[in-house]
Short mmCIF file of C-alpha atoms in Angstrom, two decimals:
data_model
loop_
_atom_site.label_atom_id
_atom_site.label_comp_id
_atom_site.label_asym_id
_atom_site.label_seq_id
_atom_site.Cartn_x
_atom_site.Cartn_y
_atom_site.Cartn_z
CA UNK D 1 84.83 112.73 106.12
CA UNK D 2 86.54 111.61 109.32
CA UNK D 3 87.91 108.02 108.76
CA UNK D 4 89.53 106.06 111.80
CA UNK D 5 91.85 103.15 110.34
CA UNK D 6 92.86 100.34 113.02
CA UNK D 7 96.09 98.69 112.92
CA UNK D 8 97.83 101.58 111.00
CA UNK D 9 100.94 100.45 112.08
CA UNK D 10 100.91 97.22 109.48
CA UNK D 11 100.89 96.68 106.05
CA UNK D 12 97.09 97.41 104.99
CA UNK D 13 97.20 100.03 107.62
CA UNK D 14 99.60 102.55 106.65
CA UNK D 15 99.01 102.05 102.86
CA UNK D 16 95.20 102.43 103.49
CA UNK D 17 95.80 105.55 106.10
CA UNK D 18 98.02 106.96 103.12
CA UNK D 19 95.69 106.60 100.77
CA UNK D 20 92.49 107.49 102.72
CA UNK D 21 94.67 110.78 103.83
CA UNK D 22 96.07 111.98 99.79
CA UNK D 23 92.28 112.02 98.79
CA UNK D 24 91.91 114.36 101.65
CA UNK D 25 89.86 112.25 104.11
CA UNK D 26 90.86 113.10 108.21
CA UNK D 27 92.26 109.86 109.14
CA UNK D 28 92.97 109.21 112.66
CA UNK D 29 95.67 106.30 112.39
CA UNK D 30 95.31 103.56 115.33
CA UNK D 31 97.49 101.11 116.72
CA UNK D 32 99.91 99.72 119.40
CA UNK D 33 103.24 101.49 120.00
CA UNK D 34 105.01 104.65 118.29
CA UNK D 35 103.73 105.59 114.99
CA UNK D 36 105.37 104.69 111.82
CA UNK D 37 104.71 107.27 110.03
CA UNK D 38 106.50 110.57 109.41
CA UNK D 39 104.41 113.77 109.85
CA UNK D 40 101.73 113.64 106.80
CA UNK D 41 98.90 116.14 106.35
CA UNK D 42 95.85 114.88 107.47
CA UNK D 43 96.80 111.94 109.35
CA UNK D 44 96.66 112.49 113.11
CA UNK D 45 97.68 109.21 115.21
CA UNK D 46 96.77 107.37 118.75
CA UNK D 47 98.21 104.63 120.10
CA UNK D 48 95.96 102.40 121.53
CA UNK D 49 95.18 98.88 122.89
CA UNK D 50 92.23 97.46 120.70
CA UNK D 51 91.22 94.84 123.19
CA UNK D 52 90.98 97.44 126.26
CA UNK D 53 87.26 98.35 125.88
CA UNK D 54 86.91 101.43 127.94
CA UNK D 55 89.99 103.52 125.92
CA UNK D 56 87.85 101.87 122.61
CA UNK D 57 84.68 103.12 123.55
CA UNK D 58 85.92 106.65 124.86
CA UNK D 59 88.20 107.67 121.59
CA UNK D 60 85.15 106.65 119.31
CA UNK D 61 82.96 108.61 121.33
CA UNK D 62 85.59 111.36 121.57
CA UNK D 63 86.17 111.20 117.14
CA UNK D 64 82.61 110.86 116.01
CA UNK D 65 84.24 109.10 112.63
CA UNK D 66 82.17 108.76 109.49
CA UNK D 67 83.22 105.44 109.19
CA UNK D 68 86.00 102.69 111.24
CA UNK D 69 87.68 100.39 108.87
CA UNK D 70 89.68 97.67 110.71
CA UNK D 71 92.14 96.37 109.67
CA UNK D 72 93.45 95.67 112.64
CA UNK D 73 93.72 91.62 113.62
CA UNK D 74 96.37 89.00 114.82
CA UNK D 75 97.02 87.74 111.56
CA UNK D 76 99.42 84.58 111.79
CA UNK D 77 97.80 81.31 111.60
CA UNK D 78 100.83 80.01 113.30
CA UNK D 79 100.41 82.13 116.23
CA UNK D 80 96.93 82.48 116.53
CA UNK D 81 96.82 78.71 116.93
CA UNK D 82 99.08 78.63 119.65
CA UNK D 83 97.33 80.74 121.74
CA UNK D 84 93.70 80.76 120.81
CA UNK D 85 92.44 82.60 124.09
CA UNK D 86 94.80 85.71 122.50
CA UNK D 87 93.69 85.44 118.62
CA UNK D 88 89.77 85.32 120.31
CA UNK D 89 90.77 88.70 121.95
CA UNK D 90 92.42 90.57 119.23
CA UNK D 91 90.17 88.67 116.17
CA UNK D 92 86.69 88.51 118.09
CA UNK D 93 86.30 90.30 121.26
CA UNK D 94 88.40 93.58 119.33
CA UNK D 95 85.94 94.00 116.82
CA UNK D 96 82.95 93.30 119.51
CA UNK D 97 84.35 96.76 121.17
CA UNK D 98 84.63 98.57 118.35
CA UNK D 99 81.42 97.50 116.39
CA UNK D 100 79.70 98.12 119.94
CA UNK D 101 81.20 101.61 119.81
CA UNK D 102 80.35 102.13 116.34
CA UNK D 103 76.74 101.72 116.45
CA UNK D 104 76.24 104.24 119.15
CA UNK D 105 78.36 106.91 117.15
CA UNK D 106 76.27 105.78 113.73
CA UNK D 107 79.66 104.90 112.19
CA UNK D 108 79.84 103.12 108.96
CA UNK D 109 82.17 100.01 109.98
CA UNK D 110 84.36 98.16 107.46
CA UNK D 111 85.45 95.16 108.46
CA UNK D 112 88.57 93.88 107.29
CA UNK D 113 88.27 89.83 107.18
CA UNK D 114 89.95 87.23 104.92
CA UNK D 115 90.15 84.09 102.81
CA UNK D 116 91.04 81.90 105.03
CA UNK D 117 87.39 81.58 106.25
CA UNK D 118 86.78 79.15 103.22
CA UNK D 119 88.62 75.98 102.65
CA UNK D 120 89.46 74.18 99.79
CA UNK D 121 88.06 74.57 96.19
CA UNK D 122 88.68 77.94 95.53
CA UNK D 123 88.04 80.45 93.93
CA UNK D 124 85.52 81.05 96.40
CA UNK D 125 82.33 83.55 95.65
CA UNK D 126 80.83 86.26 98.93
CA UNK D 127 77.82 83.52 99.22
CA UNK D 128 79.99 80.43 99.55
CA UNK D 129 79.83 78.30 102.71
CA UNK D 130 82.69 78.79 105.16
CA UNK D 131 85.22 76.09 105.95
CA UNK D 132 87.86 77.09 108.23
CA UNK D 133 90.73 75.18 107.83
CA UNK D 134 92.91 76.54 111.21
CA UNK D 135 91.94 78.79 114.18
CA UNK D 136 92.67 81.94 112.24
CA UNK D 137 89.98 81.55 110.10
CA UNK D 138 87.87 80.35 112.45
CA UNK D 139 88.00 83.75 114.86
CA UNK D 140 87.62 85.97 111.75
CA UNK D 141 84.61 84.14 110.70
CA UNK D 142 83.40 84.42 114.72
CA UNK D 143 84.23 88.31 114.10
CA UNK D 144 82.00 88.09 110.58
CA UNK D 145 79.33 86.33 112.39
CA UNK D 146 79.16 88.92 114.95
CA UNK D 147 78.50 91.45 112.40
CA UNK D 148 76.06 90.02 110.24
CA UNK D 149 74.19 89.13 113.37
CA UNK D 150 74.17 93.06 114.70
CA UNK D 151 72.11 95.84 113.68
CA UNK D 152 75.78 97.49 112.78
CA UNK D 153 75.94 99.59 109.68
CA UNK D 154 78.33 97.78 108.35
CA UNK D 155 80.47 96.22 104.94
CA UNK D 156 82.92 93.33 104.90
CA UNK D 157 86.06 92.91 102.51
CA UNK D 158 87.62 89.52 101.86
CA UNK D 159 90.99 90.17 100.46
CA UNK D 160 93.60 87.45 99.33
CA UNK D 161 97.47 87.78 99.80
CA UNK D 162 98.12 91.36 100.55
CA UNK D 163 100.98 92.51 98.55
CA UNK D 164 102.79 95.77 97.33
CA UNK D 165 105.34 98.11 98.11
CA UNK D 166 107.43 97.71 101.28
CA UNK D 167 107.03 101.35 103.12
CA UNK D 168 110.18 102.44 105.11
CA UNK D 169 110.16 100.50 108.63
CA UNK D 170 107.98 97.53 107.16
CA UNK D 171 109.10 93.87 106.86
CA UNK D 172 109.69 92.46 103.84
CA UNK D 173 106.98 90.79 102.40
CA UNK D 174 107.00 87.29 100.39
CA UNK D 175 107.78 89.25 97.25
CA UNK D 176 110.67 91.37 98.88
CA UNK D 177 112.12 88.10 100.48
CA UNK D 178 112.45 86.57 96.68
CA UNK D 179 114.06 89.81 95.37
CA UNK D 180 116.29 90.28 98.16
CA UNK D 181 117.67 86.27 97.81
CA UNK D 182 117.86 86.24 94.38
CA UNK D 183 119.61 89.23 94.22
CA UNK D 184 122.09 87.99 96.71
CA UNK D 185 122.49 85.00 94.50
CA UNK D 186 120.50 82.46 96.98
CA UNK D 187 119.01 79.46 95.46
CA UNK D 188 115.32 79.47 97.34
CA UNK D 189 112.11 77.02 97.08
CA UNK D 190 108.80 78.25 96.39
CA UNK D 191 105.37 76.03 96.53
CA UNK D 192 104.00 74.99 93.24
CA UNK D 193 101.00 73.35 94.67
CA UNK D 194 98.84 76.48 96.27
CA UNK D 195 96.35 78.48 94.50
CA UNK D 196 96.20 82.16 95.43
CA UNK D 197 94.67 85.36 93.50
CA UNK D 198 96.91 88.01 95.37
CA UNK D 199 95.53 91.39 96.14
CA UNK D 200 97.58 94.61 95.07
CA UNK D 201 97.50 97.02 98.06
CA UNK D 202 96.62 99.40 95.59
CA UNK D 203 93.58 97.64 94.60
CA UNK D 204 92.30 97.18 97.88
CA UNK D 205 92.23 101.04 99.09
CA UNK D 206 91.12 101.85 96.19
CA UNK D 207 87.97 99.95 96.30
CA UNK D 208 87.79 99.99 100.58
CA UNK D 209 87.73 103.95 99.55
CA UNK D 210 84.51 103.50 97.28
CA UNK D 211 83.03 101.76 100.20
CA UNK D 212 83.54 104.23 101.96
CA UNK D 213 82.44 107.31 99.75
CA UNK D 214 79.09 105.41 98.86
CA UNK D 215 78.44 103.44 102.44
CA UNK D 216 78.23 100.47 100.62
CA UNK D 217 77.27 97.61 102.91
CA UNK D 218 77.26 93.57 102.64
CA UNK D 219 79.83 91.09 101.90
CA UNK D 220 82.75 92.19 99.08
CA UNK D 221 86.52 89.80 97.61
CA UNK D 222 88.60 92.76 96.91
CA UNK D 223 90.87 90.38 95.48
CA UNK D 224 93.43 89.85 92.49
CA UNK D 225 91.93 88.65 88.87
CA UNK D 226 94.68 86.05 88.62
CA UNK D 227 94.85 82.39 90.06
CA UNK D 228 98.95 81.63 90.35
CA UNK D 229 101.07 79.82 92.85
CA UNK D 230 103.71 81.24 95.08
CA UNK D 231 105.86 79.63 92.55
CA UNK D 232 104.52 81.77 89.44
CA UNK D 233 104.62 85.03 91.76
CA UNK D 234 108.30 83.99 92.53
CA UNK D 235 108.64 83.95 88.64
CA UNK D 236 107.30 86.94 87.85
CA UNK D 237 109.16 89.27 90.60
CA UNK D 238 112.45 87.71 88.76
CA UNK D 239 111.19 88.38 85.33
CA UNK D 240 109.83 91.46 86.37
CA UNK D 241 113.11 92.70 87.63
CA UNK D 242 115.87 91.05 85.56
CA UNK D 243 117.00 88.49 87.94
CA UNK D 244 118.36 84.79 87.47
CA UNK D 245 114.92 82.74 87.82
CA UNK D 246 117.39 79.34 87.31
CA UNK D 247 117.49 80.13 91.48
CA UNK D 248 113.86 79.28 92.18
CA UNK D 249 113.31 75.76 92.88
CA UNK D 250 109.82 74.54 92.38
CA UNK D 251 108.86 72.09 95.62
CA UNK D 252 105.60 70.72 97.17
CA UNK D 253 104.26 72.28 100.24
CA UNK D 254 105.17 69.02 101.83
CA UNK D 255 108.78 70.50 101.73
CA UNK D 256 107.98 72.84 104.43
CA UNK D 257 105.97 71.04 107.04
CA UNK D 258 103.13 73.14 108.70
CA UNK D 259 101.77 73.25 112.66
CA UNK D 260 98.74 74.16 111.09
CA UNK D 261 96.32 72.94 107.55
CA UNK D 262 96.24 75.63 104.72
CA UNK D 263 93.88 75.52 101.60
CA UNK D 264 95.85 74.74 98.79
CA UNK D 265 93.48 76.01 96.60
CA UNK D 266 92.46 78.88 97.31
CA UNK D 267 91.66 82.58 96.09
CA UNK D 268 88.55 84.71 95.63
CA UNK D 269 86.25 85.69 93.03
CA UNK D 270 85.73 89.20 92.13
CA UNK D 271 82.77 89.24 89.83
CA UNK D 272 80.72 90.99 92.67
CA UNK D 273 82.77 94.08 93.25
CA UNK D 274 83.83 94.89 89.71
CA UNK D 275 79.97 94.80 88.70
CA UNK D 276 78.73 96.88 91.84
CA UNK D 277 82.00 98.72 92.97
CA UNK D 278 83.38 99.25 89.24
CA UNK D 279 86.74 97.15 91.12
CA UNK D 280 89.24 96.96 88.44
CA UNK D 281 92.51 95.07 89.87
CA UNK D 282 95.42 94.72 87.86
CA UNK D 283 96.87 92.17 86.41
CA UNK D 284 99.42 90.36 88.87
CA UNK D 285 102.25 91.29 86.59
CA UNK D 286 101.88 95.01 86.21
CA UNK D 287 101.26 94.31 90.45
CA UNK D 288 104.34 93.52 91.15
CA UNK D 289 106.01 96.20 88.93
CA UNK D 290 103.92 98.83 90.98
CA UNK D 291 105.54 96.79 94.25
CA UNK D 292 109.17 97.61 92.95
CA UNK D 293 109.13 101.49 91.85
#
């Protein structure tokens, strides 16, 4: 099968084009810029603007993929609600072009899309109603909406917290950033008042890949199967790898004051996929191992 994978330049990206590309799938890696990746077998890259509609439309007609995942999105809440008109284009108007594209090449399109389309009260199930809390959530809901109201072939995955192992060239992700202070010795504060059920990166291609192999469509949390705060993740990457935990100071997210409104309680439930995907995330412990080998 011929898989195109937006936004293979970031974190879900590259570990999904990876993935997609060691089962033997013919992944054509898209994003902005130079290619992170060193030369791997079955991996063949473009770099290309997502929100330029003509160079969308052309390379999907050019491919003929099997199936688009995207990935791709601008992903900061900070950011995004700072300059709305530019998370609409990336978040929104982006997956307009490609979902447009996709349902004249007959391309199964998985959309990539998140928690933060809920509120509070988590965990949330696939058929709760959305709440929003900042702009980012609203403009991947708009992108959602867009879907479901299409004729597009199409599956959407709600993952939580994205975390695993830092490829060469990536930033360091919340997990990194605790193992790289604590090793130095630095006293840090984490939040003990947010709810999360972190997704191993693992986890997630694993079961985007069955969606793939079986064109599943409808609405899928791809999500961890434990509720714990950034606190208790902090924890665990210390305990995990022998550091001093005495260096993690537990605080209130009112320590670190916010342009924009988070859920504190958040996180997914998973009941849907593990009964009709046969998902089966680990445990947020053996996660984080996986993250440091």
């Amino acid at each position: 099968m011929k898989i195109i994978v937006t936004g293979s330049n970031g974190f879900l990206g590259r570990h999904l084009s990876l993935s997609l590309a060691g089962k033997g799938f013919e992944v054509h890696a898209l994003s902005r810029g130079e290619s992170r990746f060193s030369p791997v077998k079955n991996i063949c890259y473009h770099s290309l603007e997502l929100t330029d509609v003509r160079t969308v439309t052309q390379i999907i007609r050019d491919l003929m993929p099997d199936a688009i995942v995207h990935t791709a999105a601008l992903s900061k809440p900070d950011e995004c609600n700072a300059d709305t008109e530019k998370c609409l284009a990336y978040n929104v108007e982006a997956t307009r072009y490609l979902a447009d594209a996709a349902k004249n090449t007959n391309s199964h399109f998985v959309y990539i899309s998140t928690d933060f389309i809920f509120g509070e009260d988590g965990p949330h199930s696939e058929d709760d109603e959305p709440g929003p809390l900042n702009f980012y959530g609203e403009s991947k809901l708009r992108a959602e909406q867009l879907l479901q109201q299409s004729v597009l072939d199409h599956c959407i995955v709600r993952p939580v917290f994205i975390y695993g192992k830092c490829l060469e060239g990536m930033r360091p992700s919340f997990l990194h950033w605790v193992k790289n202070n604590l090793e130095q010795g630095k006293a840090i504060k984490v939040v003990t008042d947010q709810q999360r059920t972190p997704t191993y990166v693992g986890d997630l291609c694993l079961g985007i890949t069955q969606i793939i192999e079986h064109h599943t469509r409808g609405v899928y949390h791809l999500a961890g199967k434990n509720i714990v705060s950034p606190y208790e993740m902090a924890l665990t990457v210390a305990k995990t790898l022998g550091l001093n935990s005495a260096l993690i100071q537990p605080v209130t997210s009112d320590t670190f004051p916010e342009p924009v409104r988070r859920a504190k309680r958040s996180g997914l439930k998973i009941s849907k996929a593990i009964r009709e995907l046969g998902y089966a995330p680990v445990a947020f412990e053996e996660g984080v191992k996986l993250s440091f080998l």
